[in-house]
PDB file of C-alpha atoms in Angstrom:
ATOM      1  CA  UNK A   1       0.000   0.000   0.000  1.00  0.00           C
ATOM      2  CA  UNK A   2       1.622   3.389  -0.876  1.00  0.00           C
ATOM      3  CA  UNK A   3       0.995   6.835   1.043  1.00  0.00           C
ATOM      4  CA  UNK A   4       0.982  10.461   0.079  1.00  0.00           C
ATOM      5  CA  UNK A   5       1.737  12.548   2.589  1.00  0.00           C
ATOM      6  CA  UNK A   6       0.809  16.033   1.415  1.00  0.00           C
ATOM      7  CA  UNK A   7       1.518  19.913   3.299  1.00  0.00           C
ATOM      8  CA  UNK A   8       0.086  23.105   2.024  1.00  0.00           C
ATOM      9  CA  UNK A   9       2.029  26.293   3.101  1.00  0.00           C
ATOM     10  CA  UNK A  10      -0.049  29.276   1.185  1.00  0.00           C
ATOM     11  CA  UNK A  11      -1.553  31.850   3.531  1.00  0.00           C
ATOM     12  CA  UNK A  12      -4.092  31.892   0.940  1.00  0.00           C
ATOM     13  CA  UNK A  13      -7.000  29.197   0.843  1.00  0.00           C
ATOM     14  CA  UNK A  14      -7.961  29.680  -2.607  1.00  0.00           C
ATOM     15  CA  UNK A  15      -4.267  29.656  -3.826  1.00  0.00           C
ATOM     16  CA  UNK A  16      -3.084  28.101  -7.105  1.00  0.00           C
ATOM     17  CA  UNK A  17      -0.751  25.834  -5.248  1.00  0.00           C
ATOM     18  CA  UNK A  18      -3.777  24.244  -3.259  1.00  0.00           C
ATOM     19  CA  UNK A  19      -5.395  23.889  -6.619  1.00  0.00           C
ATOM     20  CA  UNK A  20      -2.632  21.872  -7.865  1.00  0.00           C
ATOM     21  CA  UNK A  21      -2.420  19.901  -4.367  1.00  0.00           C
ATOM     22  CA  UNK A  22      -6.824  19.060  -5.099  1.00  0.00           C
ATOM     23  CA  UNK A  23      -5.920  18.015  -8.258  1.00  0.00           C
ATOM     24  CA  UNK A  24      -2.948  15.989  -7.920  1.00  0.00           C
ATOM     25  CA  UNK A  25      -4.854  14.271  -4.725  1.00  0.00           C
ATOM     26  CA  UNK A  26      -8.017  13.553  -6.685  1.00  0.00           C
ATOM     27  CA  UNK A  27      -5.618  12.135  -9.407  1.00  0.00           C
ATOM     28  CA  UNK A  28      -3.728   9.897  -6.990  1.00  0.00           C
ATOM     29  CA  UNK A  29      -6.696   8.831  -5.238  1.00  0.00           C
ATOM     30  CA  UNK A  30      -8.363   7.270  -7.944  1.00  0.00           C
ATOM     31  CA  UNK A  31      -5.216   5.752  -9.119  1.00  0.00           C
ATOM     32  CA  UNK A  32      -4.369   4.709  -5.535  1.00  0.00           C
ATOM     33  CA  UNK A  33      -8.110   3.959  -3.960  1.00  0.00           C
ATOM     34  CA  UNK A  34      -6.574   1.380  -1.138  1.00  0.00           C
ATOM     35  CA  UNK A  35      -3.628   4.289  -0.761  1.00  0.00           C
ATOM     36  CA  UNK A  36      -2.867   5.474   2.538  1.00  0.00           C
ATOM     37  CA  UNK A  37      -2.868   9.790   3.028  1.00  0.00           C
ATOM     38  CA  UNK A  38      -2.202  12.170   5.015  1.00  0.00           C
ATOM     39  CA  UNK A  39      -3.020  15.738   5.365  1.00  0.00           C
ATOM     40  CA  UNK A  40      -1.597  18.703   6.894  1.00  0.00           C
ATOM     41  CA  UNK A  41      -2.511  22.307   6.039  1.00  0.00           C
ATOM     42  CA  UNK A  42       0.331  23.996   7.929  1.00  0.00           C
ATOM     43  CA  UNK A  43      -1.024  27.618   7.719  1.00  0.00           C
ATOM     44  CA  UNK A  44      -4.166  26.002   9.875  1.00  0.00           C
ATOM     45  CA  UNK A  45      -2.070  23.900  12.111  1.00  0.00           C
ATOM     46  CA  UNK A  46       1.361  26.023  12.223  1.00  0.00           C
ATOM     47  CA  UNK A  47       4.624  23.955  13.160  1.00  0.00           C
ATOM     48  CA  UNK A  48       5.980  25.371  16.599  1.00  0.00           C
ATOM     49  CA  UNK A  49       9.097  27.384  15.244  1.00  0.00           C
ATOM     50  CA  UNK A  50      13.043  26.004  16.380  1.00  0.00           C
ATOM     51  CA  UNK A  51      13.747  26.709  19.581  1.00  0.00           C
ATOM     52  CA  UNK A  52      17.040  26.341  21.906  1.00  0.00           C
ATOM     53  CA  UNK A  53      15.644  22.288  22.857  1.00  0.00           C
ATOM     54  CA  UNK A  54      15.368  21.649  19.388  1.00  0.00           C
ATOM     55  CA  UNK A  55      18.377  22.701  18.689  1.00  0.00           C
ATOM     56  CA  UNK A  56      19.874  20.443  21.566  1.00  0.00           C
ATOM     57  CA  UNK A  57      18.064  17.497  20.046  1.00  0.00           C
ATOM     58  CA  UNK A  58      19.879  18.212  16.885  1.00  0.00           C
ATOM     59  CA  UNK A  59      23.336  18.542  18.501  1.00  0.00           C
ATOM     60  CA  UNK A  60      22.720  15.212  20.720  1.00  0.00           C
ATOM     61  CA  UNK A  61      21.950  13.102  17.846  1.00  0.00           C
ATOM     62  CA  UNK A  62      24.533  13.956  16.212  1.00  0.00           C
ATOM     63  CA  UNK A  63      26.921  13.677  19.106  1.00  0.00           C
ATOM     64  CA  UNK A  64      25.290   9.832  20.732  1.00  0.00           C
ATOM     65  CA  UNK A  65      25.093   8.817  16.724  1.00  0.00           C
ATOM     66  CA  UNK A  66      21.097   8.290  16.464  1.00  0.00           C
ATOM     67  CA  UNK A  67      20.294   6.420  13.391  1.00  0.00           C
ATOM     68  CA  UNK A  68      16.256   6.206  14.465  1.00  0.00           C
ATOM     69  CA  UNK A  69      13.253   7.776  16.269  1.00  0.00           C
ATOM     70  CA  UNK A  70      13.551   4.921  19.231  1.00  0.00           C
ATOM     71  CA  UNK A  71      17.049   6.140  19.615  1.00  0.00           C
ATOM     72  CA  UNK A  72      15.889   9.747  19.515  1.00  0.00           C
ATOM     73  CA  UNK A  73      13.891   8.828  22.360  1.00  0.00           C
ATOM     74  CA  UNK A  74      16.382   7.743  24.524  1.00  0.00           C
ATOM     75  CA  UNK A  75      17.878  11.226  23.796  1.00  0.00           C
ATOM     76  CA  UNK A  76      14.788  13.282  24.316  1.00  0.00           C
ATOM     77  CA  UNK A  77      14.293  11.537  28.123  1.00  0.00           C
ATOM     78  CA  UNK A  78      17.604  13.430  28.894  1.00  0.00           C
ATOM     79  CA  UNK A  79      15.229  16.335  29.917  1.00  0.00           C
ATOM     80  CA  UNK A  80      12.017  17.926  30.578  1.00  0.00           C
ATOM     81  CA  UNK A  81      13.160  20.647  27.780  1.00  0.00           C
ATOM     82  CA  UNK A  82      14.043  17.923  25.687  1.00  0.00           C
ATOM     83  CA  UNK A  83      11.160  15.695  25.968  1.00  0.00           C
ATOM     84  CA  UNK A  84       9.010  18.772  25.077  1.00  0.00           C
ATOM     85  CA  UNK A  85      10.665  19.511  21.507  1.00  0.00           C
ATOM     86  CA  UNK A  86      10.420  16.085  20.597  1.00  0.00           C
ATOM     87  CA  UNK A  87       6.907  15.146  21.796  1.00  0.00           C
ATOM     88  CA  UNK A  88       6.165  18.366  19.039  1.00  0.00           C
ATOM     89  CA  UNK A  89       8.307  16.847  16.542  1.00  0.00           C
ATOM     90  CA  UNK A  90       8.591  13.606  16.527  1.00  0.00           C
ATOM     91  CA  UNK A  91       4.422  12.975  14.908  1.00  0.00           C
ATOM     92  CA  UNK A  92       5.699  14.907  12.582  1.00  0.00           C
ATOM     93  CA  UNK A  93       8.906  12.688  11.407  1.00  0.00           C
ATOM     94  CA  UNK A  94       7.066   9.796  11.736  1.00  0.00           C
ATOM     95  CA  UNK A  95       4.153  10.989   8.889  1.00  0.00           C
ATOM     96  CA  UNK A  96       7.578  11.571   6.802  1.00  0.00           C
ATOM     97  CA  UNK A  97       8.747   8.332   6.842  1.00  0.00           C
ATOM     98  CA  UNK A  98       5.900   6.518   6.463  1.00  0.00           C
ATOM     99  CA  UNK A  99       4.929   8.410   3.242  1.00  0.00           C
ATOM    100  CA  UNK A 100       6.294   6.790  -0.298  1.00  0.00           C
ATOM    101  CA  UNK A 101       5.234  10.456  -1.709  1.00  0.00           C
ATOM    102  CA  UNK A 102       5.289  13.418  -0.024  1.00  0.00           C
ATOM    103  CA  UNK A 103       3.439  16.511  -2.026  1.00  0.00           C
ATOM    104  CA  UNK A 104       4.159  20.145  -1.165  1.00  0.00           C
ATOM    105  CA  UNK A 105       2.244  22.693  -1.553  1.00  0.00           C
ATOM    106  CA  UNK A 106       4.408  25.622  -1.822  1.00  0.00           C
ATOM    107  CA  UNK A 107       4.308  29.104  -2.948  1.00  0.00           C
ATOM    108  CA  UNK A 108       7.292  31.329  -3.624  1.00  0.00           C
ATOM    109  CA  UNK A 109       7.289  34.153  -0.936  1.00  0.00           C
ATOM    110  CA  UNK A 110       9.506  37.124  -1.097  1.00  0.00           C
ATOM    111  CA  UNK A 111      12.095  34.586  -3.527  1.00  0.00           C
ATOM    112  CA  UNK A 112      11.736  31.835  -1.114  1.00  0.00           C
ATOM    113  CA  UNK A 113       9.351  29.903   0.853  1.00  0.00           C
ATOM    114  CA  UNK A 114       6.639  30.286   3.003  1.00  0.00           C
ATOM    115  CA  UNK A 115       7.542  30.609   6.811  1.00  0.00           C
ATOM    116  CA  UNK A 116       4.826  27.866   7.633  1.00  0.00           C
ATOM    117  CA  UNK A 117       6.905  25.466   5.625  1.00  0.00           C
ATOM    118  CA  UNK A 118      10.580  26.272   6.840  1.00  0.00           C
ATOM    119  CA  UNK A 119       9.149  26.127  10.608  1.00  0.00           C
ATOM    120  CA  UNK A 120       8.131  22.540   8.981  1.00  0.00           C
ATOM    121  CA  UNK A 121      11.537  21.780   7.285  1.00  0.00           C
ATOM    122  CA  UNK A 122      13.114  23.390  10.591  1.00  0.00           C
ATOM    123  CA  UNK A 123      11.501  20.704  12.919  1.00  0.00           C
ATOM    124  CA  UNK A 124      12.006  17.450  10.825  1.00  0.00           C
ATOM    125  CA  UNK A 125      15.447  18.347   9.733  1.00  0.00           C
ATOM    126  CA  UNK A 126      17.799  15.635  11.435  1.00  0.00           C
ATOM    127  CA  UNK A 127      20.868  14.893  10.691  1.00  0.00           C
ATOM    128  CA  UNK A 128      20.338  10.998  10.626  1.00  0.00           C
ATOM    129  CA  UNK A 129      16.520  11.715   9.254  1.00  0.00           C
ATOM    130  CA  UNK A 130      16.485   8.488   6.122  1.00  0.00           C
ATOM    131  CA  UNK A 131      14.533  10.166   3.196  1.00  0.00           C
ATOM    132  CA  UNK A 132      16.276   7.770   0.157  1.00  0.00           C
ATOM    133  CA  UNK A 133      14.138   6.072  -1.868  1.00  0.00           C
ATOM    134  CA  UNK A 134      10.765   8.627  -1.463  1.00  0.00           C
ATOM    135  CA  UNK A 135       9.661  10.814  -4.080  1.00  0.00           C
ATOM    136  CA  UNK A 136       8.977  14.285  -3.606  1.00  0.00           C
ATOM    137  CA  UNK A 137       6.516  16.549  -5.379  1.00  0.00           C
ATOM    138  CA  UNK A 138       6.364  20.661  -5.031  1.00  0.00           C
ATOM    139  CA  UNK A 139       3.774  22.702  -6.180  1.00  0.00           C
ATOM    140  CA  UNK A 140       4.596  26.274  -6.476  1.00  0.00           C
ATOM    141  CA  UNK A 141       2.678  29.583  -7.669  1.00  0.00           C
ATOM    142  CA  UNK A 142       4.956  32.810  -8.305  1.00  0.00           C
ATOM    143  CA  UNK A 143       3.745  36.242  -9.010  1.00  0.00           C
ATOM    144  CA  UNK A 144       6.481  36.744 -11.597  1.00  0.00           C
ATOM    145  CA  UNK A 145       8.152  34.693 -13.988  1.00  0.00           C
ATOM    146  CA  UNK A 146      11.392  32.908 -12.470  1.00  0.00           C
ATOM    147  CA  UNK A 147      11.911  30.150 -15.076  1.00  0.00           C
ATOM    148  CA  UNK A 148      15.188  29.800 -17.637  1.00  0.00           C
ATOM    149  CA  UNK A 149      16.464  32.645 -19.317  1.00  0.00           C
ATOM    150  CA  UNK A 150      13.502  35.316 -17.534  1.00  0.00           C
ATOM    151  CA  UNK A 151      15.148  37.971 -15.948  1.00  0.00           C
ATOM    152  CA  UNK A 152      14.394  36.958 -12.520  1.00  0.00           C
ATOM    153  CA  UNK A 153      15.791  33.758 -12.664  1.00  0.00           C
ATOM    154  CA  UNK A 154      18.650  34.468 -10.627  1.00  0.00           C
ATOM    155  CA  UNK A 155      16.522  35.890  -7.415  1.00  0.00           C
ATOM    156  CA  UNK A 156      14.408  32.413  -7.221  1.00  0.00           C
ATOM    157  CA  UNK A 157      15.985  30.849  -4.066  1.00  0.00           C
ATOM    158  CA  UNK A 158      12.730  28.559  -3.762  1.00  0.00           C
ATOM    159  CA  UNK A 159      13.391  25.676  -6.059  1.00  0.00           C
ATOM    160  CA  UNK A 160      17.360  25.789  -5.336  1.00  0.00           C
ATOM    161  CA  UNK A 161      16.845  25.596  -1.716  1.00  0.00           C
ATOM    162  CA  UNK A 162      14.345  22.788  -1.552  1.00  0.00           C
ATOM    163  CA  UNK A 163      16.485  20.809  -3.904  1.00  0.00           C
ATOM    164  CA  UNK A 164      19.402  21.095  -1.626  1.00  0.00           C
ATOM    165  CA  UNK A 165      17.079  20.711   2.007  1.00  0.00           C
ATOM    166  CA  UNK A 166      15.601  17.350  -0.074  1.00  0.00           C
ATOM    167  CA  UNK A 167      19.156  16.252  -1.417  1.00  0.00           C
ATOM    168  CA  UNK A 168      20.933  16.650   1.952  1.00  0.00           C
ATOM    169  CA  UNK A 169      18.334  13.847   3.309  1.00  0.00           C
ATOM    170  CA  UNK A 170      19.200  11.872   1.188  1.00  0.00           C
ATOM    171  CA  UNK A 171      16.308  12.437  -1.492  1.00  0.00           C
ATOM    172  CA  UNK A 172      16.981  13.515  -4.982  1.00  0.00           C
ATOM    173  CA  UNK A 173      13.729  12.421  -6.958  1.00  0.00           C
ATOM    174  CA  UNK A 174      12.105  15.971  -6.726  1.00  0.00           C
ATOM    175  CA  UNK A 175       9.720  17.041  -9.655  1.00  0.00           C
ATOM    176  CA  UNK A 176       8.523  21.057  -9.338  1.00  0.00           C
ATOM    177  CA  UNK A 177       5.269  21.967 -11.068  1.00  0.00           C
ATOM    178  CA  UNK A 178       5.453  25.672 -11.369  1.00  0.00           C
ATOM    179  CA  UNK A 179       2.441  28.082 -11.998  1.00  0.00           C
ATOM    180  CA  UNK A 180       3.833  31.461 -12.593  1.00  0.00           C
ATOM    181  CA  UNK A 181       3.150  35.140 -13.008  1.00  0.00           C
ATOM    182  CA  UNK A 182       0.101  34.681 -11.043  1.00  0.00           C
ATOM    183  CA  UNK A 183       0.303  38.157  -9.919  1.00  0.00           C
ATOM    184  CA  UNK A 184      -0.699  39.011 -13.875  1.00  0.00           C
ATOM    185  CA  UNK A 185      -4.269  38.677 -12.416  1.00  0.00           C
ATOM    186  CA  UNK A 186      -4.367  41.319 -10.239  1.00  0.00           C
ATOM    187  CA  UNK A 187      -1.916  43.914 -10.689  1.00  0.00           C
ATOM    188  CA  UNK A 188      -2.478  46.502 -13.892  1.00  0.00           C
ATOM    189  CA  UNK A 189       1.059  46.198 -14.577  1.00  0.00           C
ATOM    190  CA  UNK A 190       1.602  42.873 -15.620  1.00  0.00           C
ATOM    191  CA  UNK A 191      -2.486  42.535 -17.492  1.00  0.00           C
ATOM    192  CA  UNK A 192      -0.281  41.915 -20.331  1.00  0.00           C
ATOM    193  CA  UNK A 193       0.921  38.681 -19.421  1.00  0.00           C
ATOM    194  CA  UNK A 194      -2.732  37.210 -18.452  1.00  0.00           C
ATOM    195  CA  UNK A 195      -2.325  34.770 -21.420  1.00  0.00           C
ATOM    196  CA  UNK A 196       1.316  33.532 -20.454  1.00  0.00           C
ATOM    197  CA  UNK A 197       0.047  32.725 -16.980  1.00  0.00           C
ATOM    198  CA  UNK A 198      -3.532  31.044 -17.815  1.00  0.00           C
ATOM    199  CA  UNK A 199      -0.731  28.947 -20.260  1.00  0.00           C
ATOM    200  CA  UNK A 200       1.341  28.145 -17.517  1.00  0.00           C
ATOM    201  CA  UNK A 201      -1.098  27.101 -15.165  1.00  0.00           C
ATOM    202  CA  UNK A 202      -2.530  25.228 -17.590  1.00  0.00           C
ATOM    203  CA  UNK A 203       0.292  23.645 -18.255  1.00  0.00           C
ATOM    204  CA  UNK A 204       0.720  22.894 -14.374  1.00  0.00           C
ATOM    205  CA  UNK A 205      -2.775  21.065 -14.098  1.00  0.00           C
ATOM    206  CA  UNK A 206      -1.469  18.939 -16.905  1.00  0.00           C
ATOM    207  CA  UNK A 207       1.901  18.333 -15.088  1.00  0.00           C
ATOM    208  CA  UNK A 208       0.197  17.485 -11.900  1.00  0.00           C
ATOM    209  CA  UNK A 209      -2.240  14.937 -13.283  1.00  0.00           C
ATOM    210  CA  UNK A 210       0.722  13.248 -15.575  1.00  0.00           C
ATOM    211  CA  UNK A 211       2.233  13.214 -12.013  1.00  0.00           C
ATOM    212  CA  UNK A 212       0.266  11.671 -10.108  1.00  0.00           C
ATOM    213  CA  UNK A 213       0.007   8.493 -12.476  1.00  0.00           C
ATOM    214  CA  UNK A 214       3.929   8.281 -12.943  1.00  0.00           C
ATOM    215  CA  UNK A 215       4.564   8.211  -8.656  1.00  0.00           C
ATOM    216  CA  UNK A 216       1.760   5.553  -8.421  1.00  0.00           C
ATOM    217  CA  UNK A 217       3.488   3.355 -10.947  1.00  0.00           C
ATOM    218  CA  UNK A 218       7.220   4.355  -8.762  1.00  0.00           C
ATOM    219  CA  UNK A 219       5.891   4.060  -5.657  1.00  0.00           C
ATOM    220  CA  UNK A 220       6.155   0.521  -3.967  1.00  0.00           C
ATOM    221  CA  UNK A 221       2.712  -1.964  -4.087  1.00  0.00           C
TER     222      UNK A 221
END
């Protein structure tokens, strides 16, 4: 049985990344109907932000050589402080490792991403954390255009940074679905670009929904 695990980060509820997350889901679903998944909108249920314990949980498992979350345990009882960051953490790692797929729903905010998200990335982030073998999907929407040879390609610290957070882990198979100059909907400024974005997302829908078939048929039975 394979499981999606899938976050949304927009501030927005009606955001073209959660689009793409509803389709990609519905695809998934139907292509996966004894699939496990699991949801979590982290704008509605924010991640507690890093703190000095977390940090300490870091350090320690690096330090005692933790390979696993029952190891991590024995850690964590070292201290009230302790045992507190990882009770809020460790739910959280354990919905990452049992997922075959995780989907992310993830804007681009000020050439980056969302803070709901890094407080996420921030609080799973360990250094023996075993991400191999998953598959990773992110869903963006940016106001401009950041692709290949646009001008603003070199501010987009979004897909670059994800690529290295996922990498790092240990997981490489990332696909990005981008929807982009979204902002050509509501600013005067950029009304001449409505076509090039209504192509793009377009585009996206059809990326998602390819997708969603292609991880079912990677993802382990």
């Amino acid at each position: 049985m394979t499981h999606l695990l899938h976050l949304d980060a927009s501030a927005r509820s009606d955001s073209f990344s959660r689009r793409l997350g509803e389709s990609f889901t519905a695809e998934w679903r139907a292509a996966n109907p004894e699939g496990a998944y699991t949801y979590r909108d982290l704008v509605a249920e924010p991640v507690p932000p890093v703190d000095e314990a977390r940090v300490q949980l870091a350090t320690q498992s690096s330090l005692k050589g933790v390979r696993g979350i029952e190891a991590m345990d024995e850690v964590a009882a070292a201290g009230s402080e302790l045992a507190a960051s990882w009770a809020a953490t460790r739910p959280l790692v354990e919905q990452l490792l049992a997922a075959d797929v995780l989907l992310v729903g993830a804007p681009m905010y000020n050439f980056s991403v969302p803070a709901a998200l890094k407080a996420w990335i921030d609080r799973v982030a360990l250094p023996w954390l075993p991400l191999r073998g998953k598959s990773a999907v992110i869903l963006s929407a940016r106001g401009g255009a950041y692709g290949p040879g646009t001008l603003r390609e070199p501010f987009d610290f979004q897909e670059p940074y994800l690529r290295a957070f996922f990498s790092s882990l240990g997981l490489d198979d990332v696909e990005f679905v981008h929807t982009e100059l979204t902002h050509a909907r509501v600013m005067p400024f950029l009304v001449q670009f409505r076509e090039t974005h209504e192509a793009s997302q377009a585009a996206a829908l059809d990326a998602v929904r390819t997708l969603a078939t292609r991880m079912r048929a990677k993802t382990p039975s």
